[in-house]
Short mmCIF file of N, CA and C in Angstrom, two decimals:
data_model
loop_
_atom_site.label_atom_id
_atom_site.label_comp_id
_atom_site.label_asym_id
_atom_site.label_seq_id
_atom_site.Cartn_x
_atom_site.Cartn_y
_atom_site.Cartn_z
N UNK X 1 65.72 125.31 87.77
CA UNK X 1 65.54 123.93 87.34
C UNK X 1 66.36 123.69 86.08
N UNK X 2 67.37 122.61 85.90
CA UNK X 2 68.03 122.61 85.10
C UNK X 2 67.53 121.31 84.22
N UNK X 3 67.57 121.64 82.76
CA UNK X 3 66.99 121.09 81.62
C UNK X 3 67.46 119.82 81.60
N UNK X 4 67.15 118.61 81.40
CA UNK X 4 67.87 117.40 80.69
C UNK X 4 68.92 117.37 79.60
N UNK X 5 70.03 116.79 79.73
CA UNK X 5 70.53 116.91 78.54
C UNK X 5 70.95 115.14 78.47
N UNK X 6 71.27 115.19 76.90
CA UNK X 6 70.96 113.51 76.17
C UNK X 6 72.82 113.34 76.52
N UNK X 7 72.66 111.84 76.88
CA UNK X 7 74.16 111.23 77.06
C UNK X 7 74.39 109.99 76.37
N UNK X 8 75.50 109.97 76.05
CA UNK X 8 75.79 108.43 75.76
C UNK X 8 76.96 107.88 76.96
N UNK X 9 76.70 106.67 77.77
CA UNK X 9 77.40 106.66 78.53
C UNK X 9 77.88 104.99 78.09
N UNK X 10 79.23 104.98 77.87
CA UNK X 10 79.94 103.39 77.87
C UNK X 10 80.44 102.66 78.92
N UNK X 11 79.73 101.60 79.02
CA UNK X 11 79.48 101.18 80.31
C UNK X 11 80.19 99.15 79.96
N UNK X 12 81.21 98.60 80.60
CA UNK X 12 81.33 97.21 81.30
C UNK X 12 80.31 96.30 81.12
N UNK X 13 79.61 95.45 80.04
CA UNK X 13 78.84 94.64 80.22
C UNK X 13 79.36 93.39 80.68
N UNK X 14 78.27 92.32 81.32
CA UNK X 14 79.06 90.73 81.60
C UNK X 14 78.08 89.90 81.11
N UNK X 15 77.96 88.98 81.49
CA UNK X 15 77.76 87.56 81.78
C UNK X 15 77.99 86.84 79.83
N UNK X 16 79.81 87.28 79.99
CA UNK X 16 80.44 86.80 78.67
C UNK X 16 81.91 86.08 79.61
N UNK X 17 82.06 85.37 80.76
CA UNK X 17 83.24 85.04 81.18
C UNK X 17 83.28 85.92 82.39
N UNK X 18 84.35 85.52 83.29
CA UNK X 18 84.50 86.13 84.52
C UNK X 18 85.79 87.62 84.04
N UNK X 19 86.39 87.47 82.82
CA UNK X 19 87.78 87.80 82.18
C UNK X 19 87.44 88.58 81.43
N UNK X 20 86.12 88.96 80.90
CA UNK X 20 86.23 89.79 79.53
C UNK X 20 84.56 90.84 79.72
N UNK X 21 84.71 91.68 79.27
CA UNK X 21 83.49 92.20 79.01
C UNK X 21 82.99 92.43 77.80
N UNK X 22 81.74 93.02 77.57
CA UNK X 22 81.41 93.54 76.30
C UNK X 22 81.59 95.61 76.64
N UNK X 23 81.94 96.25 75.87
CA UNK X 23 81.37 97.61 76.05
C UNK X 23 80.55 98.41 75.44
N UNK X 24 79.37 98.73 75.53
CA UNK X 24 78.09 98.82 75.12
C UNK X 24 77.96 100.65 75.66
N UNK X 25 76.86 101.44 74.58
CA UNK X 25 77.08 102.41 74.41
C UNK X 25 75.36 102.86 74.86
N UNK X 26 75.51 103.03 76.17
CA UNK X 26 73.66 103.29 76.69
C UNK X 26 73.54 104.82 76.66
N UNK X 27 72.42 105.05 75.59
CA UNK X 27 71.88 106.39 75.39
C UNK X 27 70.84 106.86 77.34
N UNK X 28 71.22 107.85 77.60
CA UNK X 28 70.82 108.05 78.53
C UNK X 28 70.33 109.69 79.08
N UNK X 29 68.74 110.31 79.42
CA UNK X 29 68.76 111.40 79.60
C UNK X 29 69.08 111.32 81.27
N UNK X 30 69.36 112.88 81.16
CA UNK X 30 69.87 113.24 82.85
C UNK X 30 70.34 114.45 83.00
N UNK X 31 70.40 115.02 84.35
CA UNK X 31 70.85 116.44 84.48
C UNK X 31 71.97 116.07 84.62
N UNK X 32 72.71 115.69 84.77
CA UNK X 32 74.04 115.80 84.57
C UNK X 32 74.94 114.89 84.33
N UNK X 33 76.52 113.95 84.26
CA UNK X 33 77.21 113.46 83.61
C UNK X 33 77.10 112.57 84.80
N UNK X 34 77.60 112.99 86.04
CA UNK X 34 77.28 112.04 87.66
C UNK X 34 75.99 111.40 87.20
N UNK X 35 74.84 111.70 87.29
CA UNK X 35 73.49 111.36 87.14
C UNK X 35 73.33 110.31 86.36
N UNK X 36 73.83 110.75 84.88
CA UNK X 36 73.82 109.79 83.85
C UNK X 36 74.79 108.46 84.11
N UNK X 37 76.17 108.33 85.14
CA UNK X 37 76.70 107.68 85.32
C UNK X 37 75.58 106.85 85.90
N UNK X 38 75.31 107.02 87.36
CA UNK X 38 74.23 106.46 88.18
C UNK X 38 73.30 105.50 87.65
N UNK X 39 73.17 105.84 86.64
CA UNK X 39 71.70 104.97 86.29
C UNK X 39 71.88 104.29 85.90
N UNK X 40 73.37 104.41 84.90
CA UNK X 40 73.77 103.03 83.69
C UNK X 40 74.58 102.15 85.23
N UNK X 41 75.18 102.57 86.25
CA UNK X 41 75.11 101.60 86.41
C UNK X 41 74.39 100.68 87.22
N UNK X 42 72.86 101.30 87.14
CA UNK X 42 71.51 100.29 87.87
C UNK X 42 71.11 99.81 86.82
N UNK X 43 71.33 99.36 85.50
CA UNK X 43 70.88 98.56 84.31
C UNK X 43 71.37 97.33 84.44
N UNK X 44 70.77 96.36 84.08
CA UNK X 44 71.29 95.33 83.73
C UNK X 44 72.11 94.84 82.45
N UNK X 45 72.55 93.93 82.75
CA UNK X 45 73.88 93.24 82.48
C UNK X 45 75.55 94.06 82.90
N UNK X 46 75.50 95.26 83.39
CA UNK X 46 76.13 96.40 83.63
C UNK X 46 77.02 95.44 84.97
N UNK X 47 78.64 95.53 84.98
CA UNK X 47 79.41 94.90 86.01
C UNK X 47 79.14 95.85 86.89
N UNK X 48 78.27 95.53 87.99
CA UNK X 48 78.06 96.31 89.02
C UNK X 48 79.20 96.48 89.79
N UNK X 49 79.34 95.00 90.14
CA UNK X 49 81.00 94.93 91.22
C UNK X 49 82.43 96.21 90.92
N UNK X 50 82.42 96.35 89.67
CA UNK X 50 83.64 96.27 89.18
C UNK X 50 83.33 98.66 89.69
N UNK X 51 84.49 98.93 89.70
CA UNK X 51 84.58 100.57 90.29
C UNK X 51 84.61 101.02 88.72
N UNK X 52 85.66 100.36 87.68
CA UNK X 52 85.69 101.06 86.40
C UNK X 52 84.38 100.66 85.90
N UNK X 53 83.18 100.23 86.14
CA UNK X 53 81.92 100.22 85.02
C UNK X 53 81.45 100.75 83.97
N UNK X 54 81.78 101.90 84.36
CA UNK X 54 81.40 103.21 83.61
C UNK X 54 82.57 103.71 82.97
N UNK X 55 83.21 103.40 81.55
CA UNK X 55 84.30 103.67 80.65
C UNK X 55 84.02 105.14 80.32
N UNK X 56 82.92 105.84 80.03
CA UNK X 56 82.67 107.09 79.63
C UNK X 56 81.77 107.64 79.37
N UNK X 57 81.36 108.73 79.78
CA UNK X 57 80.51 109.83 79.42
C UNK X 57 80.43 111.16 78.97
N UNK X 58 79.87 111.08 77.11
CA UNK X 58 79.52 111.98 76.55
C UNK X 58 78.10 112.58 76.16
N UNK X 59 78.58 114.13 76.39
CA UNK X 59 76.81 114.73 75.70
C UNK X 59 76.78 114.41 74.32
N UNK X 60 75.84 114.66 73.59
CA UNK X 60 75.54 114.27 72.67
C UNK X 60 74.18 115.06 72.15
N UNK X 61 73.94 115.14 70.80
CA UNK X 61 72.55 116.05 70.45
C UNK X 61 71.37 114.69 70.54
N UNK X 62 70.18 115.28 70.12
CA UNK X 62 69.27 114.68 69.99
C UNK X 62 69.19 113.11 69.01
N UNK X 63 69.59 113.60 67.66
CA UNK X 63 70.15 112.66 66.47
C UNK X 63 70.62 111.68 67.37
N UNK X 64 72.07 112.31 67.64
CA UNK X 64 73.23 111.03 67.88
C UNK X 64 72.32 109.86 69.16
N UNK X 65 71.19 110.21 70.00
CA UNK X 65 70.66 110.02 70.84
C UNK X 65 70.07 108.71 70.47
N UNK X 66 68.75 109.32 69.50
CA UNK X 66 67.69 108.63 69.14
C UNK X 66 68.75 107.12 68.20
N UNK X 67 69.50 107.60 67.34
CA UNK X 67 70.83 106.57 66.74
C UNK X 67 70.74 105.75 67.44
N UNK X 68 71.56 106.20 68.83
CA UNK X 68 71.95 105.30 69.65
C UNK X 68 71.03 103.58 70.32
N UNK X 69 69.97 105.10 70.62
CA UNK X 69 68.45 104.21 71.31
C UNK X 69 67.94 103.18 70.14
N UNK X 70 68.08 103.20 68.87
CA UNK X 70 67.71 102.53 67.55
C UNK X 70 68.87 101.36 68.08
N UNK X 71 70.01 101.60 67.63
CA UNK X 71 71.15 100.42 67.61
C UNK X 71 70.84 99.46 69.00
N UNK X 72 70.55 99.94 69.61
CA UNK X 72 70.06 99.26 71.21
C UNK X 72 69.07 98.37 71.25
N UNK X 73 68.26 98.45 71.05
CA UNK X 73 67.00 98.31 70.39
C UNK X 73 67.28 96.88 69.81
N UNK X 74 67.83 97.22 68.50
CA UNK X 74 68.29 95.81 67.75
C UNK X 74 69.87 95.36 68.19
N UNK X 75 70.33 95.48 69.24
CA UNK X 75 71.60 95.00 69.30
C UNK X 75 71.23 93.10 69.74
N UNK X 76 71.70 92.54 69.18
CA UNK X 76 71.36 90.62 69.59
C UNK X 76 72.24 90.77 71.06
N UNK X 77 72.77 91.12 71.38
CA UNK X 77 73.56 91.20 72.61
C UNK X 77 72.29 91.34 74.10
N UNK X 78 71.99 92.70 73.96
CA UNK X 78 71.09 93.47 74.65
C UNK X 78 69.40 92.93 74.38
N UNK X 79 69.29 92.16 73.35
CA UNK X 79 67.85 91.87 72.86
C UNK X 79 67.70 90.07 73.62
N UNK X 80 68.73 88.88 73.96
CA UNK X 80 68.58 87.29 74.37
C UNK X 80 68.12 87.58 75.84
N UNK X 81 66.96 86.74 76.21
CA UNK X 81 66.68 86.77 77.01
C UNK X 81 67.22 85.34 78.24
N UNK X 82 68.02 84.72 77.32
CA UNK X 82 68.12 83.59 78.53
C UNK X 82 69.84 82.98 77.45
N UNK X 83 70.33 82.44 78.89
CA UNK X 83 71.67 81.53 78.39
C UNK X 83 72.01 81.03 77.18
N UNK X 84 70.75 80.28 76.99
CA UNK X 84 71.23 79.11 75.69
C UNK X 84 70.36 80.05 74.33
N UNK X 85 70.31 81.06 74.72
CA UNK X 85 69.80 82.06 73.67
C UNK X 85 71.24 82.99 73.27
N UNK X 86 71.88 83.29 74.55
CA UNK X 86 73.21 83.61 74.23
C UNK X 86 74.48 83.30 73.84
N UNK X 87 74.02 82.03 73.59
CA UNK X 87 74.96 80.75 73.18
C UNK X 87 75.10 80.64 71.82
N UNK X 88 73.72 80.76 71.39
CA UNK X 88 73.39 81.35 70.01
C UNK X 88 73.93 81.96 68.93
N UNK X 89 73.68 83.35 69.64
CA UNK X 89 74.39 84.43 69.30
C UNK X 89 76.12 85.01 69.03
N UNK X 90 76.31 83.78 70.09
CA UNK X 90 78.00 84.08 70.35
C UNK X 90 78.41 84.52 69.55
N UNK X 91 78.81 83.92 67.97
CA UNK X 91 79.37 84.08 66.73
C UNK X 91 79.60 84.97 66.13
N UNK X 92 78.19 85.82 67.14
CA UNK X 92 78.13 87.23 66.43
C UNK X 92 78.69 88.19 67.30
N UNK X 93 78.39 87.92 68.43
CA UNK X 93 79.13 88.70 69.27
C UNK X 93 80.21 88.49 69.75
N UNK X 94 81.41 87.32 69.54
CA UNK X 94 82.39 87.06 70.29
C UNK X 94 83.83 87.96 69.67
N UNK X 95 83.85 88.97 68.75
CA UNK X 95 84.66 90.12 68.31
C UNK X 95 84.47 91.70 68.90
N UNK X 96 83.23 91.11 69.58
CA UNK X 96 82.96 92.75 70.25
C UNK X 96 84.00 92.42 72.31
N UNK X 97 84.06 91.36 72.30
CA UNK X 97 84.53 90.62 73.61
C UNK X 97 86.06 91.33 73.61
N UNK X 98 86.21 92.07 75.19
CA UNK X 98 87.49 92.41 75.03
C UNK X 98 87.72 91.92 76.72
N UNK X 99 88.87 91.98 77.02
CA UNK X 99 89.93 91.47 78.34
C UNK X 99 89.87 92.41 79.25
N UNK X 100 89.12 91.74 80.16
CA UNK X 100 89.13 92.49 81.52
C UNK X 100 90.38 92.24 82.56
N UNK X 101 91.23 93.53 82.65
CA UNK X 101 92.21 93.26 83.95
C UNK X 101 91.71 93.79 85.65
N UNK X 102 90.36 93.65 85.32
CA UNK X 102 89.59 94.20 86.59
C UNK X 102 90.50 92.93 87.32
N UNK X 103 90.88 93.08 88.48
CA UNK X 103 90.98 91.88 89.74
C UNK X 103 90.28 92.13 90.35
N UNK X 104 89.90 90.87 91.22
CA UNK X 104 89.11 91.04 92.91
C UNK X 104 89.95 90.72 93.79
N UNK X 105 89.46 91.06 94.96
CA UNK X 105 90.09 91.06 96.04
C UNK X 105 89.96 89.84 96.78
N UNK X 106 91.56 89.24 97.10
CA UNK X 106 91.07 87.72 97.36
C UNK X 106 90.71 87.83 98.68
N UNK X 107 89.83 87.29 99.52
CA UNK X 107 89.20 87.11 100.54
C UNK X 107 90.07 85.78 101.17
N UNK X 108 90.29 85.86 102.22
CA UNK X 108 90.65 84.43 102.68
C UNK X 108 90.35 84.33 103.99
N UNK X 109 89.74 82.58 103.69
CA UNK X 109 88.92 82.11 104.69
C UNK X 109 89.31 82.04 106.35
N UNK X 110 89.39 83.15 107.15
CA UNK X 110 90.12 82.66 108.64
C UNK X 110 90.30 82.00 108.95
N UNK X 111 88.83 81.04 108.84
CA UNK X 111 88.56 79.71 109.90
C UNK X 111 88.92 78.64 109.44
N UNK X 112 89.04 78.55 107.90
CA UNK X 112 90.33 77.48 107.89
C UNK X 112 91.57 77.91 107.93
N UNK X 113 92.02 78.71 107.89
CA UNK X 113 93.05 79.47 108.52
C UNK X 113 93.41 78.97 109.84
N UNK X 114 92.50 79.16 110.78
CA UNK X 114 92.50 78.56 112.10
C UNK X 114 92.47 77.74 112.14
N UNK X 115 92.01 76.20 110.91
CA UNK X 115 91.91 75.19 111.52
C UNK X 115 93.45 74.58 111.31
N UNK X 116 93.40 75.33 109.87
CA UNK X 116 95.29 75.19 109.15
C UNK X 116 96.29 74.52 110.22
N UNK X 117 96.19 76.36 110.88
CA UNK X 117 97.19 76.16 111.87
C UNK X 117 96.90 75.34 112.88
N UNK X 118 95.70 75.49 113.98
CA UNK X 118 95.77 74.32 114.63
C UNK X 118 96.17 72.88 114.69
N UNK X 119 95.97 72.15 113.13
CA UNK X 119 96.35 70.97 113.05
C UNK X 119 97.98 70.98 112.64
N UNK X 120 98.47 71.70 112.37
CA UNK X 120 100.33 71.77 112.05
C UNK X 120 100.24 71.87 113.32
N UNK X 121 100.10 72.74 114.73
CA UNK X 121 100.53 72.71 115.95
C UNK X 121 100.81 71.45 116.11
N UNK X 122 99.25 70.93 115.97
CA UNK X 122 98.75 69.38 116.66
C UNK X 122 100.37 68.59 116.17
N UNK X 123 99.95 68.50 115.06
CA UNK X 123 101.36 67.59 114.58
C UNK X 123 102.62 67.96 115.32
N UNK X 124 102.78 69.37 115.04
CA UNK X 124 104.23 69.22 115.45
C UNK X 124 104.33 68.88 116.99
N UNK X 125 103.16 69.15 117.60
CA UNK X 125 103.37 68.88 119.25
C UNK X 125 103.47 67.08 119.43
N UNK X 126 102.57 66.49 117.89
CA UNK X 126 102.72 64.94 118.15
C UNK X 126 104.45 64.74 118.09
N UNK X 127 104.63 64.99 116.96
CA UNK X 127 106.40 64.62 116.88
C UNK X 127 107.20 65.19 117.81
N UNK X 128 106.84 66.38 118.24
CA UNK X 128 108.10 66.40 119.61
C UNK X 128 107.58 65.78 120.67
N UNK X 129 106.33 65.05 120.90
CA UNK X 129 106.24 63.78 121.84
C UNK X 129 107.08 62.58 121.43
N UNK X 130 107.06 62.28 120.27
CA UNK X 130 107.11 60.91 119.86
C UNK X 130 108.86 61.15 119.68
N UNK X 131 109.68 62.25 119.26
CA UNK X 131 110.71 62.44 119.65
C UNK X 131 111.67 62.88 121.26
N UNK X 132 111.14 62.87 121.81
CA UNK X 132 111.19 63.02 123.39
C UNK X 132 110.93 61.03 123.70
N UNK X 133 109.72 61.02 122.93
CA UNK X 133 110.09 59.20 123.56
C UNK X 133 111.47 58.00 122.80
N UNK X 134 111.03 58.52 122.05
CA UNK X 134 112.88 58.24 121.40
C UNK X 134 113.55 58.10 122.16
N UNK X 135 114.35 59.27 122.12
CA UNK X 135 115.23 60.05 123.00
C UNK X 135 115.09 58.66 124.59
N UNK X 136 113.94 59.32 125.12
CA UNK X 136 113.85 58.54 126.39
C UNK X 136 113.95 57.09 126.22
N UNK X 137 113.77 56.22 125.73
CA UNK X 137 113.58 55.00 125.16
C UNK X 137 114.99 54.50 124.74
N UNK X 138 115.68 54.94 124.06
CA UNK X 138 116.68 54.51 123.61
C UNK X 138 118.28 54.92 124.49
#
């Protein structure tokens, strides 16, 4: 049976913009560095979506631990419980805000895709009618 050991794992926070994150430093026990990844990223505010979430994981002693769990504790970031509470706060937190080059993957819609094209057919099949009656007509 292998012992717990104390982590600090830096982890992708959001709901600061679709563009930027915060990176926040979650004290975390666990058997191992995988493990400790895992969990920070089932916490909240943590960019679940994103594959880089998890910036890093170090061991750490007990001290640097309990530190950590203190600063957490009182961080105004990690402590607002609602929007216009974080709105608040901004001022204080908008220097910890850094630039996310995470992209997503653009999805695009088939079925207007399909309808896209269908209606350019439509058209162009109208004008080579209406050019064929030309033609015939004149």
């Amino acid at each position: 049976m292998t012992e717990e050991k104390y982590y600090i794992v830096k982890a992708k926070c959001g709901h600061v913009g679709r563009d930027k994150y915060i990176p926040i430093d979650f004290p975390i026990k666990a058997k191992s560095k995988t493990e400790a990844a895992a969990i920070v990223r089932k916490k909240a505010r943590v960019k679940k979506d994103h594959k880089d979430a998890v910036l890093s994981v170090v061991e750490v002693d007990k001290t640097t631990f309990d530190n950590q769990q203190f600063c957490n504790e009182h961080d105004p970031y990690l402590t607002v419980r609602s929007k216009h509470d974080q709105n608040k706060i901004m001022p204080l937190i908008c220097f910890r805000l850094q630039e996310d080059n995470h992209s997503k993957k653009v999805v695009l819609n088939t079925k207007r895709l399909s309808a896209n094209y269908k209606w350019r057919k439509f058209l162009m099949q109208t004008e080579q009618k209406a050019l064929e009656i030309r033609e015939y007509c004149w």
